[in-house]
Amino acid sequence: MKVTFPHMGNMGIVVKALLEELDLEVVPPPPITKRTLSLGVRYAPESACLPLKLNIGNFIEAAERGADTVIMAGGIGPCRFGYYNQVQREILTDMGIDLRMVVLEPPDNHIGELLNRVKILTGAHSWWRVIKAIRLAFVKCQALDDLERQASRLRCREFNRGDVDRVYQWGCEAIDKADSVKTIQRCRDDYLSRMAALPLDHTGRPVRIGIVGEIFTVLEPYSNGFMEKSLGRLGVEVSRSLYLSEWVNEHLFKGLLPVKGHRHTRKLATPYLSCGVGGHGQESVGGAIEYAQEGFDGVIQVGPLTCMPEIVAQSVLPRVEKDYDIPILTIYVDEQTGEAGLMTRLEAFVDMLERRKHRKEQAAR
Amino acid sequence: MIRERDNQNPLYLGVDVGSVSTNLVLLDERGEVREAHYLRTQGRPLEMIQKGLADLARRYRDEQIGGVGATGSARTLASVILGADVVKNEITTHAVAAGQLVPGVRTILEIGGQDSKLILLRDGVVSDFAMNTVCAAGTGSFLDQQAARLQLPIEEFGGLAERADHPVRIAGRCSVFAESDMIHKQQMGHALPDIIAGLCEALVRNFLNNLGKGKALEGPIVFQGGVAANAGMKRAFEKALGHPVVVPEHHKVMGAVGAALLARETVQRAGGLTRFKGFAMASEDVRAGSWECGDCPNLCEVIEIVESERPIARWGDRCGKWENSLAAIQTERAAEALAELH
Ligand code: SF4
C-alpha cells in the first residue's frame, strides 16, 4: 500500500509523520504548482470549487509517483465538500486511475469511531502504537502552527525581503525530519528564536489584519495567491483565525485536546448567523468580530468562488462591519484569479486601513 | 539618483499605465492639470511610457519636475523607468484624484477599458471599495464592441441613447447573453436609440449588481474612467441611482492625476527631493525580459528590466532572491546575521 493525501498548507508534514509512524509507505504529492492546478482544472467539473480542483491535481500527480491509496478528510453539513471524495473517486476512475479512498469523517458521537477508521490503514498495530503515532503527528502540527504564527507576525518587520520565510522554511524542514516529541519541541524553540534573532525593525506600528474564511483557502498559500506573504511585504502584521491543529482537534478529535477552540467564536456569530451553515461560515462571522474586539485594523475574508457557507457569511458581514466599525474585504479565489488584480485589491485595502488608522490616531491626540 | 527640484514652479508627473491606455499628466503646485496625454498601450507599456515622456521632453526641462508618481497595472515598470517617488494602486490614486477635483465626494463609479471599480469615501478617506476584473459585460471594451457591431462611432453612442423614448430591457449579466439579447431586440424592430439606451442601462445594472451589493451609494457621486465620456452611461447611472452624477473634466486620466498628487505629498514630506531620472530616459535603451525560475516548486515568473545592458530592477520572485540580488539595502550586518543562523 502506497498512501498519499491532498495538500493543505503544512498538513503534508503532519500526515506523513502519522502514516510513517504506522509503518505505511507514504508517497506525498509533489508541492502544488501551476501544473497541479491545470491538471485539476482539466479533469474536474468547471463549476467545482478550487479545493476540489487542487485535490484532483494532487491525486493525479501522486498516482504518477506510484500512490495507490488516498487518505483524506470528509466534510459534514451543507457544504459540497462532504461528497467531494465520491466525486473525486468517479473522476479518477473515469481517467483510468485506480486509487483507494479512505475518508476520515468527523466522528458522530465518539472518538472511537475515528480510531476505527484509522485502523483500516493500520492493520495489526496495537492501539498503543496508533495513539503514539497520533500524538507525534499532533505535536508536529502544533509546532508548525507556532512557526507559522510567528512568521505572519514578523514578516512585516524584516529588513531583508525573504529572511523570515527562509528561516520559517528551514524550521518546517527540521520539524519534518524530527522523529520524537522532544526533538520536535527543540526544533520549534530553536527556529522560533532564530526568527526572532533576524534583523528586524521593531520601531513601526504596523496595520494589523485578521484573515477569516474557508479552511482550505485560508490554510493553503497557493490557493490564496500567497496572501499572507504579500500582506507581510506590504507592511502588515497578519493573524489567521484558523490553524491546522485547531481544526484537527475540533474536527477529528471533537475538541478533546487542550487547544484553543472556536466555540466562543461561533457564539459571537450567533446574533448575525444563528446556526451552522456548513464549512466555516459561522466561524468567519465570529472571527471577524473577535478581531474587531482585539483591536485589529481590518479583516479579510477568503473563500473559493461559489463557496456557499462563505457567501452566507459575506451577506451578514456588512452588518458586523458597521456594528464593530471594522473594514472587511472579501476575496474569492479560483483558477482565474489574476495575481495582479489580487495584489491591487490587497494594496488598496492596506492603504485604506493605514489612512484610517492615521486619522484615528490624529483625532485621539 | 536624487535630484533637487526647481523650487519656483515645480510640476508633478503622474503616470498611469494600464492594459488599455497609458496616461501621463503634469500638475502644478496648486493641483491644476497642465498637461494630459492619453495613449493606447497596445500591449507595449514600455514603449508607450517612453513615447509619453518624449512628448513632454519637447517642452519641459528636468529641473521643472518636482516629483513623479506611478499607478496602473504596470506601475512597477513605470516606476523603475521614471524613477518614481511613489507607486500606488489604482484604487488609492482614483480616490485621491476625485477627492481633489470634487471636494466632499462620497461615491466614485469608475469604468475603464478592462475593469471597473466602485469606491466609497467618508471624510475624504476610502471606506470601502469593490473591483471587477472578470466580468466583461461591465466594462468599456464591451461598449466599444457593441458600437462597432452596430457600426456606430463610440462618440455618437451616448448622444443616441439620450434620444431614446422607451429604453428596451436587455439582459446584462453576461456579455454573451447581452449581445444575443441585443441582436434579438434589433430583429424585433426596436428603434436604435432605445436599444442603445437599454444597453447602457444593462451595463449600469451589471455594475451595481456586481460591485454595489449591499452598499449605500451616497452623493456627491463622481463617474470617471474612459466610459464616463458617454452621456448615455451617465444618464443611465443617474436614473438607476436617483442622484445627479458628476463627470470631472479629466475623467479619463484620474489615475495619473492621483499619482501626481501623491507624488507632491510624498516629495513635500521628504523635503523636496525627487528620484526622477530625467527626460533622457525617453531615449534610453531599456528592455524588459522575463524567465521562469526553476529553483523551487513555485516556478516564479521573474521580470527583469535592463538599461544599457545593466539590470536595474527585478521582481516577480516570491522568495526575494532575484530582487535582493540587485538590492543595495542588503547591509553587511544583515548578511552576517543570516549566515550565522543557517
Ligand atoms: S524565484 Fe524564488 S520562490 Fe520563485 S521559483 Fe525561484 S527560488 Fe522559488
XYZ file of C-alpha atoms and ligand atoms in Angstrom:
715
model
C 0.000 0.000 0.000
C 1.375 3.390 -1.011
C -0.572 6.143 0.648
C -0.981 9.720 -0.462
C -3.097 12.699 0.636
C -4.092 16.144 -0.617
C -2.010 19.163 0.337
C -3.353 21.873 2.613
C -0.670 24.164 3.956
C 1.666 22.203 6.222
C -0.693 19.285 6.550
C 1.578 17.151 4.374
C 4.291 17.077 7.010
C 1.795 16.062 9.689
C 0.065 13.316 7.743
C 3.370 11.945 6.575
C 4.554 11.705 10.181
C 1.389 9.899 11.210
C 1.461 7.375 8.405
C 5.159 6.672 8.621
C 4.854 6.064 12.346
C 2.358 3.357 11.420
C 4.895 1.826 9.032
C 2.946 2.761 5.948
C 4.699 3.658 2.751
C 3.909 7.287 2.010
C 4.008 8.960 -1.391
C 3.304 12.658 -0.810
C 2.089 14.569 -3.843
C 4.717 16.988 -5.176
C 4.201 20.564 -3.950
C 1.326 22.394 -5.615
C 2.424 24.148 -8.797
C 0.756 25.537 -11.913
C 0.803 22.008 -13.287
C -1.177 20.674 -10.312
C -3.802 23.314 -10.871
C -4.037 22.839 -14.611
C -4.460 19.068 -14.181
C -7.232 19.703 -11.674
C -8.916 22.236 -13.917
C -8.769 19.895 -16.879
C -10.409 16.934 -15.141
C -12.714 18.490 -12.544
C -16.144 19.918 -13.400
C -15.806 23.590 -14.219
C -18.231 24.670 -11.523
C -16.435 22.764 -8.769
C -14.564 24.891 -6.280
C -10.834 25.463 -6.168
C -10.073 22.996 -3.324
C -11.558 20.127 -5.332
C -9.536 21.080 -8.400
C -6.289 21.236 -6.456
C -7.092 17.927 -4.711
C -7.624 16.206 -8.041
C -4.340 17.653 -9.264
C -2.583 16.342 -6.143
C -4.014 12.842 -6.600
C -3.063 12.654 -10.264
C 0.471 13.760 -9.528
C 0.724 11.356 -6.603
C -0.593 8.485 -8.731
C 2.101 9.275 -11.282
C 4.575 8.609 -8.489
C 3.019 5.301 -7.651
C 0.477 6.055 -4.928
C -2.444 3.613 -4.752
C -4.397 4.814 -1.698
C -5.658 8.254 -0.704
C -6.395 9.337 2.808
C -8.415 12.494 3.203
C -10.888 14.197 5.491
C -14.548 14.370 4.709
C -16.924 17.152 5.486
C -20.238 17.387 7.211
C -23.134 19.768 6.969
C -24.445 21.639 3.945
C -21.154 22.055 2.123
C -20.264 20.366 -1.117
C -17.013 19.151 0.318
C -18.917 16.378 2.063
C -19.434 14.474 -1.154
C -16.239 15.509 -2.885
C -14.491 12.258 -2.103
C -17.149 10.366 -4.090
C -16.881 12.872 -6.939
C -13.128 12.590 -6.894
C -13.287 8.802 -6.982
C -15.579 8.947 -10.031
C -13.345 11.397 -11.854
C -10.229 9.378 -11.206
C -11.927 6.113 -12.193
C -13.047 7.711 -15.457
C -9.451 8.681 -16.081
C -8.360 5.118 -15.506
C -6.573 5.968 -12.266
C -7.266 3.372 -9.634
C -6.928 4.889 -6.164
C -8.454 3.551 -2.983
C -10.025 6.318 -0.905
C -10.030 6.273 2.866
C -12.135 9.090 4.202
C -11.707 10.314 7.734
C -15.009 11.771 8.688
C -15.596 13.606 11.935
C -16.932 11.103 14.437
C -20.651 11.379 15.075
C -20.513 10.728 18.751
C -17.374 9.023 19.935
C -13.673 9.342 19.283
C -13.528 5.562 18.923
C -15.216 5.882 15.549
C -12.289 7.863 14.243
C -9.818 5.393 15.638
C -11.732 2.608 13.923
C -11.350 4.363 10.607
C -7.671 4.909 11.178
C -7.478 1.207 11.961
C -8.365 0.401 8.322
C -4.941 1.692 7.493
C -3.014 0.467 10.454
C -3.680 -3.228 10.243
C -2.147 -5.135 13.065
C -0.724 -2.271 15.084
C -1.715 -2.062 18.691
C -3.884 0.802 19.878
C -0.947 1.980 21.853
C 1.099 2.383 18.668
C -1.740 4.175 16.938
C -2.175 6.639 19.747
C 1.555 7.227 19.944
C 1.627 7.970 16.214
C -1.268 10.394 16.514
C 0.458 12.138 19.383
C 3.688 12.590 17.444
C 1.853 13.926 14.405
C -0.157 16.309 16.526
C 2.898 17.698 18.268
C 4.390 18.378 14.836
C 1.202 20.059 13.832
C 1.307 22.402 16.812
C 4.975 23.183 16.323
C 4.385 24.080 12.668
C 1.470 26.280 13.645
C 3.647 28.119 16.144
C 6.276 28.807 13.490
C 3.629 29.944 11.056
C 2.059 32.293 13.585
C 5.355 33.923 14.312
C 6.250 34.238 10.618
C 2.962 36.028 9.912
C 3.665 38.415 12.749
C 7.292 39.136 11.888
C 7.273 39.241 8.097
C 6.301 42.899 8.046
C 9.308 43.736 10.193
C 12.105 42.078 8.216
C 14.875 44.275 6.843
C 15.752 41.873 4.046
C 12.926 40.616 1.980
C 12.551 36.879 2.348
C 14.572 36.402 5.575
C 11.613 35.347 7.703
C 10.365 32.943 5.068
C 13.760 31.361 4.671
C 14.079 30.653 8.390
C 10.466 29.501 8.515
C 11.181 27.091 5.664
C 14.248 25.679 7.419
C 12.147 25.256 10.537
C 9.490 23.297 8.666
C 12.137 21.061 7.144
C 13.686 20.416 10.546
C 10.324 19.523 12.059
C 9.622 17.254 9.121
C 12.793 15.318 9.923
C 12.344 15.257 13.697
C 11.276 11.845 14.979
C 10.452 12.301 18.640
C 8.313 14.660 20.636
C 11.419 16.014 22.285
C 13.285 16.802 19.064
C 10.177 18.396 17.564
C 9.855 20.725 20.505
C 13.540 21.521 20.432
C 13.291 22.387 16.715
C 10.317 24.560 17.387
C 12.065 26.585 20.102
C 15.251 26.755 18.110
C 13.673 28.175 14.959
C 11.368 30.485 16.837
C 14.388 32.114 18.406
C 16.292 32.141 15.123
C 13.421 34.028 13.559
C 13.364 36.486 16.416
C 17.105 36.997 16.057
C 16.844 38.156 12.435
C 17.486 41.807 11.651
C 14.021 43.175 12.342
C 12.566 46.635 12.568
C 10.555 46.979 15.746
C 10.032 50.726 15.566
C 6.941 50.891 13.374
C 3.377 50.211 14.418
C 2.088 48.124 11.523
C -1.522 47.798 10.479
C -2.965 44.524 11.750
C -5.221 42.358 9.602
C -7.029 39.176 10.591
C -7.800 36.531 7.975
C -11.015 34.536 8.236
C -12.760 32.236 5.795
C -12.951 28.786 4.314
C -10.360 26.409 5.727
C -8.598 25.248 2.569
C -8.171 28.681 1.069
C -7.089 30.082 4.434
C -4.516 27.340 5.067
C -3.106 26.649 1.598
C -0.984 29.598 0.443
C -1.040 28.527 -3.208
C -4.816 28.770 -3.287
C -4.966 32.329 -1.935
C -2.181 33.759 -4.040
C 0.265 33.698 -1.086
C -1.824 36.341 0.598
C -0.116 36.298 3.998
C 3.268 36.746 2.394
C 2.054 39.590 0.196
C 0.429 41.349 3.118
C 3.561 40.946 5.203
C 5.564 42.585 2.489
C 3.098 45.424 2.337
C 3.976 46.006 5.974
C 1.033 44.275 7.596
C 1.045 42.118 10.699
C -1.179 39.171 9.863
C -3.157 36.823 12.057
C -5.288 33.897 10.980
C -8.481 32.755 12.624
C -7.735 29.147 11.901
C -4.707 26.915 12.305
C -4.338 23.283 11.391
C -4.022 21.989 14.960
C -7.241 23.740 15.928
C -9.080 22.278 13.001
C -7.767 18.760 13.602
C -8.745 18.975 17.234
C -12.244 20.265 16.627
C -12.961 18.337 13.525
C -11.443 14.951 14.155
C -10.997 14.804 17.922
C -14.215 16.515 18.922
C -12.290 19.132 20.879
C -10.722 16.617 23.238
C -7.248 18.110 23.125
C -6.132 21.183 25.021
C -6.138 23.529 22.022
C -7.937 26.810 21.563
C -11.300 26.051 20.017
C -13.881 28.037 18.165
C -16.862 27.568 20.445
C -16.538 31.148 21.612
C -16.112 32.334 18.010
C -19.319 30.648 16.949
C -21.136 32.082 19.923
C -20.078 35.591 18.935
C -21.545 34.977 15.488
C -24.991 33.925 16.665
C -26.625 37.393 16.672
C -25.817 37.504 12.943
C -25.868 33.847 11.997
C -27.656 31.678 14.492
C -26.872 28.251 13.096
C -24.098 26.435 11.303
C -24.228 26.891 7.549
C -21.558 24.337 6.717
C -17.895 24.912 6.137
C -16.653 27.774 8.259
C -19.387 30.302 7.589
C -20.204 30.856 11.217
C -16.546 30.985 12.215
C -15.900 33.628 9.556
C -18.511 35.909 11.079
C -17.420 35.214 14.652
C -13.768 35.524 13.708
C -14.336 38.974 12.245
C -15.990 40.041 15.496
C -13.151 38.584 17.558
C -10.606 40.546 15.532
C -12.625 43.725 15.926
C -12.726 43.187 19.683
C -8.991 42.625 19.776
C -8.414 45.984 18.121
C -7.338 44.780 14.688
C -7.484 47.348 11.882
C -9.202 45.189 9.291
C -10.380 41.719 8.315
C -10.016 39.800 5.072
C -12.471 37.017 4.333
C -11.209 34.492 1.829
C -13.026 31.616 0.204
C -13.295 29.669 -3.021
C -15.525 31.236 -5.662
C -19.120 29.938 -5.290
C -18.440 28.675 -1.742
C -21.896 28.619 -0.196
C -21.017 28.948 3.517
C -18.762 31.913 2.785
C -21.412 33.586 0.626
C -23.854 33.310 3.515
C -21.248 34.751 5.866
C -20.447 37.539 3.413
C -24.077 38.568 3.279
C -24.130 39.349 7.015
C -20.613 40.745 7.297
C -21.641 44.291 6.240
C -23.614 44.466 9.488
C -20.607 43.329 11.501
C -18.541 45.890 9.606
C -20.904 48.621 10.703
C -21.638 47.472 14.254
C -17.971 46.966 15.116
C -16.543 49.680 12.855
C -14.001 47.413 11.180
C -13.455 47.249 7.399
C -13.873 43.785 5.895
C -12.648 42.808 2.435
C -13.969 39.638 0.807
C -11.800 37.821 -1.701
C -12.985 34.809 -3.655
C -10.386 32.759 -5.468
C -10.494 30.338 -8.358
C -8.175 29.268 -11.141
C -8.834 32.516 -12.963
C -7.836 34.791 -10.110
C -5.222 37.090 -11.569
C -2.341 37.777 -9.265
C -2.133 41.405 -10.385
C -5.779 42.112 -9.591
C -5.412 40.419 -6.228
C -2.350 42.498 -5.354
C -4.137 45.696 -6.324
C -7.014 44.922 -4.005
C -4.722 43.975 -1.127
C -2.676 47.144 -1.610
C -5.761 49.310 -1.780
C -7.145 47.704 1.365
C -3.899 48.214 3.267
C -3.717 51.835 2.071
C -7.235 52.400 3.236
C -6.521 50.922 6.675
C -3.328 52.934 7.038
C -5.066 56.204 6.246
C -7.902 55.334 8.599
C -5.534 54.441 11.393
C -3.521 57.597 10.861
C -6.660 59.682 11.035
C -7.891 57.961 14.170
C -4.560 58.496 15.885
C -4.611 62.168 14.989
C -8.146 62.537 16.269
C -7.160 60.872 19.528
C -4.418 63.412 20.073
C 19.701 59.214 -8.124
C 18.101 62.014 -6.164
C 17.848 65.465 -7.621
C 16.814 68.813 -6.327
C 13.855 70.435 -7.971
C 13.489 73.934 -9.277
C 11.623 75.441 -6.392
C 9.997 78.166 -8.428
C 7.183 76.290 -10.125
C 7.566 72.597 -9.647
C 5.412 70.313 -11.751
C 4.380 66.808 -10.744
C 4.335 63.974 -13.230
C 1.675 61.291 -12.829
C 1.748 58.158 -14.951
C -0.973 55.523 -15.158
C -0.062 52.500 -17.242
C -2.980 50.132 -17.702
C -3.667 47.353 -20.162
C -5.704 49.598 -22.453
C -4.269 53.070 -22.017
C -1.119 54.801 -20.831
C -1.803 58.233 -19.380
C 0.617 60.952 -18.373
C -0.288 64.200 -16.651
C 1.612 67.178 -15.315
C 0.138 69.002 -12.343
C 1.321 72.294 -10.931
C 1.815 73.073 -7.261
C -1.847 74.001 -6.870
C -3.000 70.699 -8.319
C -4.158 72.123 -11.655
C -3.752 69.864 -14.681
C -1.238 71.438 -17.098
C -0.833 68.530 -19.466
C -2.837 65.381 -20.059
C -1.650 62.732 -22.516
C -3.727 59.703 -23.353
C -2.025 56.919 -25.312
C -3.146 53.413 -26.243
C -0.963 50.849 -24.521
C -1.387 48.256 -27.291
C 0.483 45.643 -25.300
C 3.676 47.726 -25.313
C 3.720 49.581 -21.983
C 7.463 50.209 -22.007
C 7.417 51.894 -25.408
C 4.369 53.957 -24.518
C 5.903 55.270 -21.316
C 8.932 56.360 -23.296
C 6.773 57.864 -26.024
C 4.744 59.860 -23.499
C 7.934 61.036 -21.870
C 9.384 62.072 -25.235
C 6.264 64.159 -25.936
C 6.772 66.044 -22.681
C 10.526 66.342 -23.136
C 9.973 68.704 -26.041
C 8.521 71.382 -23.786
C 9.833 70.742 -20.300
C 13.196 70.513 -18.598
C 14.269 68.002 -15.955
C 14.540 70.691 -13.277
C 10.867 71.559 -13.624
C 9.757 68.130 -12.451
C 9.304 68.212 -8.696
C 8.079 64.649 -8.250
C 6.816 61.526 -10.019
C 4.037 59.078 -9.177
C 3.177 55.802 -10.930
C -0.014 53.753 -10.899
C -1.880 51.203 -13.036
C -1.249 47.524 -13.638
C 2.246 48.263 -14.989
C 3.078 50.665 -12.160
C 6.239 48.852 -11.105
C 7.587 49.034 -14.628
C 6.737 52.713 -14.910
C 8.309 53.499 -11.573
C 11.574 51.793 -12.499
C 11.872 53.623 -15.809
C 10.927 57.037 -14.487
C 12.344 56.902 -11.001
C 9.042 57.376 -9.219
C 8.776 58.882 -5.762
C 5.599 56.967 -5.083
C 3.979 53.822 -6.539
C 0.317 53.269 -5.749
C -2.554 51.030 -6.752
C -5.366 52.374 -8.934
C -7.969 52.481 -6.200
C -5.990 54.812 -3.985
C -4.971 57.109 -6.848
C -8.503 57.338 -8.247
C -9.847 58.197 -4.820
C -7.188 60.841 -4.221
C -7.859 62.463 -7.592
C -11.628 62.514 -7.202
C -11.276 63.987 -3.718
C -9.185 66.836 -5.101
C -11.328 67.609 -8.136
C -14.717 67.118 -6.482
C -14.417 68.081 -2.803
C -16.602 66.051 -0.470
C -17.111 63.181 -2.929
C -18.620 60.095 -1.275
C -19.035 57.671 -4.162
C -16.808 57.028 -7.166
C -18.022 54.998 -10.133
C -15.194 54.095 -12.452
C -15.402 52.173 -15.709
C -12.277 51.693 -17.765
C -11.500 49.520 -20.745
C -10.894 46.225 -18.933
C -12.184 46.731 -15.442
C -14.495 48.723 -13.263
C -14.370 49.956 -9.700
C -16.650 51.302 -7.044
C -15.039 53.351 -4.289
C -16.777 54.795 -1.244
C -15.261 57.591 0.810
C -16.110 59.015 4.210
C -14.450 62.246 5.323
C -12.051 62.072 2.426
C -10.776 58.579 3.269
C -11.610 55.416 1.343
C -14.024 53.441 3.482
C -14.932 50.639 1.110
C -14.257 49.534 -2.435
C -15.007 46.793 -4.909
C -13.246 45.932 -8.100
C -14.361 43.858 -11.032
C -11.708 42.250 -13.168
C -13.511 39.222 -14.543
C -16.887 40.251 -15.916
C -16.528 41.721 -19.402
C -20.150 42.827 -19.530
C -19.393 45.636 -17.106
C -16.507 47.286 -18.910
C -15.713 49.785 -21.621
C -14.429 47.310 -24.168
C -17.852 45.662 -24.268
C -19.425 49.003 -25.167
C -16.742 49.502 -27.827
C -17.516 46.086 -29.296
C -21.224 46.739 -29.462
C -20.695 50.155 -31.029
C -18.501 48.540 -33.655
C -21.077 45.842 -34.308
C -23.765 48.498 -34.832
C -21.273 50.405 -36.983
C -21.547 53.459 -34.759
C -18.577 55.623 -33.772
C -18.357 55.340 -29.980
C -18.614 59.121 -29.670
C -22.130 59.079 -31.144
C -23.212 56.242 -28.948
C -24.077 58.282 -25.886
C -25.860 61.010 -27.811
C -28.105 58.482 -29.495
C -29.003 56.936 -26.164
C -30.226 60.304 -24.973
C -32.804 60.359 -27.734
C -34.441 57.167 -26.501
C -38.146 57.220 -25.674
C -38.513 53.746 -24.220
C -35.244 52.028 -23.447
C -35.624 48.287 -24.016
C -34.640 45.921 -21.261
C -31.537 43.968 -22.198
C -30.113 41.028 -20.246
C -26.859 42.338 -18.909
C -25.492 39.733 -16.554
C -23.022 38.400 -19.076
C -21.632 39.859 -22.279
C -22.534 36.796 -24.327
C -26.197 36.943 -23.286
C -26.291 40.705 -23.598
C -25.082 40.553 -27.151
C -27.501 37.867 -28.301
C -30.350 39.562 -26.482
C -29.500 42.828 -28.232
C -29.478 41.178 -31.629
C -32.838 39.681 -30.809
C -34.271 43.082 -29.820
C -32.956 44.581 -33.043
C -34.672 41.897 -35.065
C -37.910 42.595 -33.234
C -37.745 46.083 -34.682
C -36.918 48.262 -31.687
C -35.512 51.685 -32.520
C -31.742 52.030 -32.308
C -31.750 54.782 -29.638
C -33.985 52.606 -27.438
C -31.652 49.654 -27.842
C -28.588 51.707 -27.064
C -30.188 53.269 -24.016
C -31.212 49.755 -22.954
C -27.632 48.593 -23.358
C -26.382 51.426 -21.144
C -28.944 50.543 -18.512
C -27.921 46.880 -18.684
C -24.301 47.853 -18.135
C -25.231 50.011 -15.181
C -27.332 47.209 -13.676
C -24.427 44.860 -14.148
C -22.089 47.336 -12.437
C -24.385 47.914 -9.488
C -25.163 44.212 -9.052
C -21.536 43.183 -9.251
C -19.941 45.918 -7.211
C -22.644 47.758 -5.335
C -24.213 44.880 -3.439
C -25.409 45.962 -0.021
C -23.575 49.281 -0.164
C -25.193 52.660 0.303
C -24.180 54.895 -2.615
C -24.440 58.461 -1.378
C -23.799 61.747 -3.123
C -21.782 63.560 -4.276
C -21.247 60.836 -6.869
C -18.404 61.038 -9.373
C -18.275 58.996 -12.572
C -14.828 58.615 -14.133
C -12.761 56.456 -16.473
C -12.892 56.297 -20.256
C -16.582 55.319 -20.337
C -17.635 58.417 -18.365
C -17.444 60.396 -21.613
C -20.533 58.502 -22.706
C -23.593 60.635 -21.975
C -25.863 57.604 -22.223
C -23.975 55.867 -19.417
C -24.059 58.946 -17.217
C -27.791 59.200 -17.706
C -28.323 55.525 -17.009
C -26.433 55.876 -13.729
C -28.477 58.908 -12.736
C -31.666 57.069 -13.488
C -30.652 53.978 -11.519
C -29.296 55.891 -8.520
C -31.829 58.724 -8.499
C -28.990 61.144 -7.903
C -27.004 63.568 -10.083
C -23.668 62.208 -11.271
C -20.628 64.432 -11.818
C -18.178 63.690 -14.623
C -14.958 65.625 -13.955
C -13.179 67.272 -16.862
C -10.162 64.995 -16.628
C -12.189 61.844 -16.055
C -10.018 59.854 -18.468
C -6.761 60.413 -16.612
C -7.827 60.407 -12.973
C -5.387 57.662 -12.016
C -2.481 59.701 -13.337
C -3.800 62.811 -11.579
C -3.986 60.912 -8.297
C -0.466 59.558 -8.755
C 0.824 63.103 -9.342
C -0.983 64.388 -6.254
C 0.509 61.610 -4.151
C 3.938 62.413 -5.595
C 3.509 66.018 -4.465
C 2.582 64.851 -0.968
C 5.497 62.396 -0.790
C 8.111 64.829 -2.067
C 6.960 67.585 0.244
C 7.271 65.211 3.181
C 10.720 64.147 2.010
C 11.969 67.703 1.989
C 11.619 68.422 -1.707
C 13.866 65.803 -3.246
C 12.732 63.686 -6.157
C 14.047 60.456 -7.673
C 13.010 61.463 -11.191
C 15.561 60.061 -13.622
C 15.086 62.775 -16.208
C 13.590 63.077 -19.663
C 16.651 61.390 -21.134
C 15.019 58.113 -20.137
C 12.737 58.579 -23.133
C 15.550 57.627 -25.448
C 17.474 55.218 -23.206
C 17.867 51.672 -24.382
C 15.560 49.966 -21.883
C 14.344 46.418 -22.326
C 12.225 44.060 -20.304
C 12.859 40.352 -20.149
C 11.481 37.500 -18.116
C 12.184 33.899 -17.266
C 10.728 31.139 -15.179
C 12.856 30.384 -12.159
C 13.171 26.652 -11.630
C 14.937 26.726 -8.268
C 11.888 25.692 -6.274
C 8.341 24.448 -6.965
C 6.942 27.978 -7.043
C 8.228 28.396 -10.612
C 8.024 32.184 -10.378
C 7.877 34.332 -13.470
C 10.780 36.692 -12.815
C 10.800 40.007 -14.673
C 13.982 41.918 -15.301
C 14.474 45.432 -16.640
C 17.759 46.088 -18.368
C 19.040 49.572 -19.067
C 22.014 49.745 -21.446
C 22.998 46.134 -20.746
C 22.751 46.692 -16.974
C 19.924 45.076 -14.978
C 18.230 47.826 -12.976
C 15.243 46.015 -11.490
C 13.814 42.561 -10.946
C 10.541 41.457 -9.494
C 8.022 38.621 -9.516
C 10.043 36.274 -7.279
C 8.273 35.159 -4.152
C 11.414 34.387 -2.219
C 13.091 37.717 -2.884
C 16.295 36.108 -4.064
C 16.335 37.734 -7.516
C 15.166 41.048 -6.226
C 17.634 41.033 -3.373
C 20.491 40.112 -5.660
C 20.195 43.644 -7.021
C 19.173 45.459 -3.876
C 21.731 47.674 -2.259
C 19.849 47.534 1.003
C 21.492 44.256 1.885
C 23.590 45.558 4.695
C 26.613 43.611 5.768
C 25.230 43.219 9.215
C 22.100 41.573 7.903
C 24.064 39.235 5.675
C 26.235 38.175 8.559
C 23.300 37.624 10.836
C 21.662 35.384 8.282
C 24.818 33.383 7.671
C 25.149 32.806 11.380
C 21.646 31.458 11.614
C 21.901 28.803 8.987
S 12.189 32.938 -7.521
Fe 12.434 32.013 -5.519
S 10.369 31.389 -4.934
Fe 10.311 31.781 -7.124
S 10.739 29.805 -8.093
Fe 12.698 30.812 -7.871
S 13.506 30.095 -5.936
Fe 11.321 29.643 -5.945
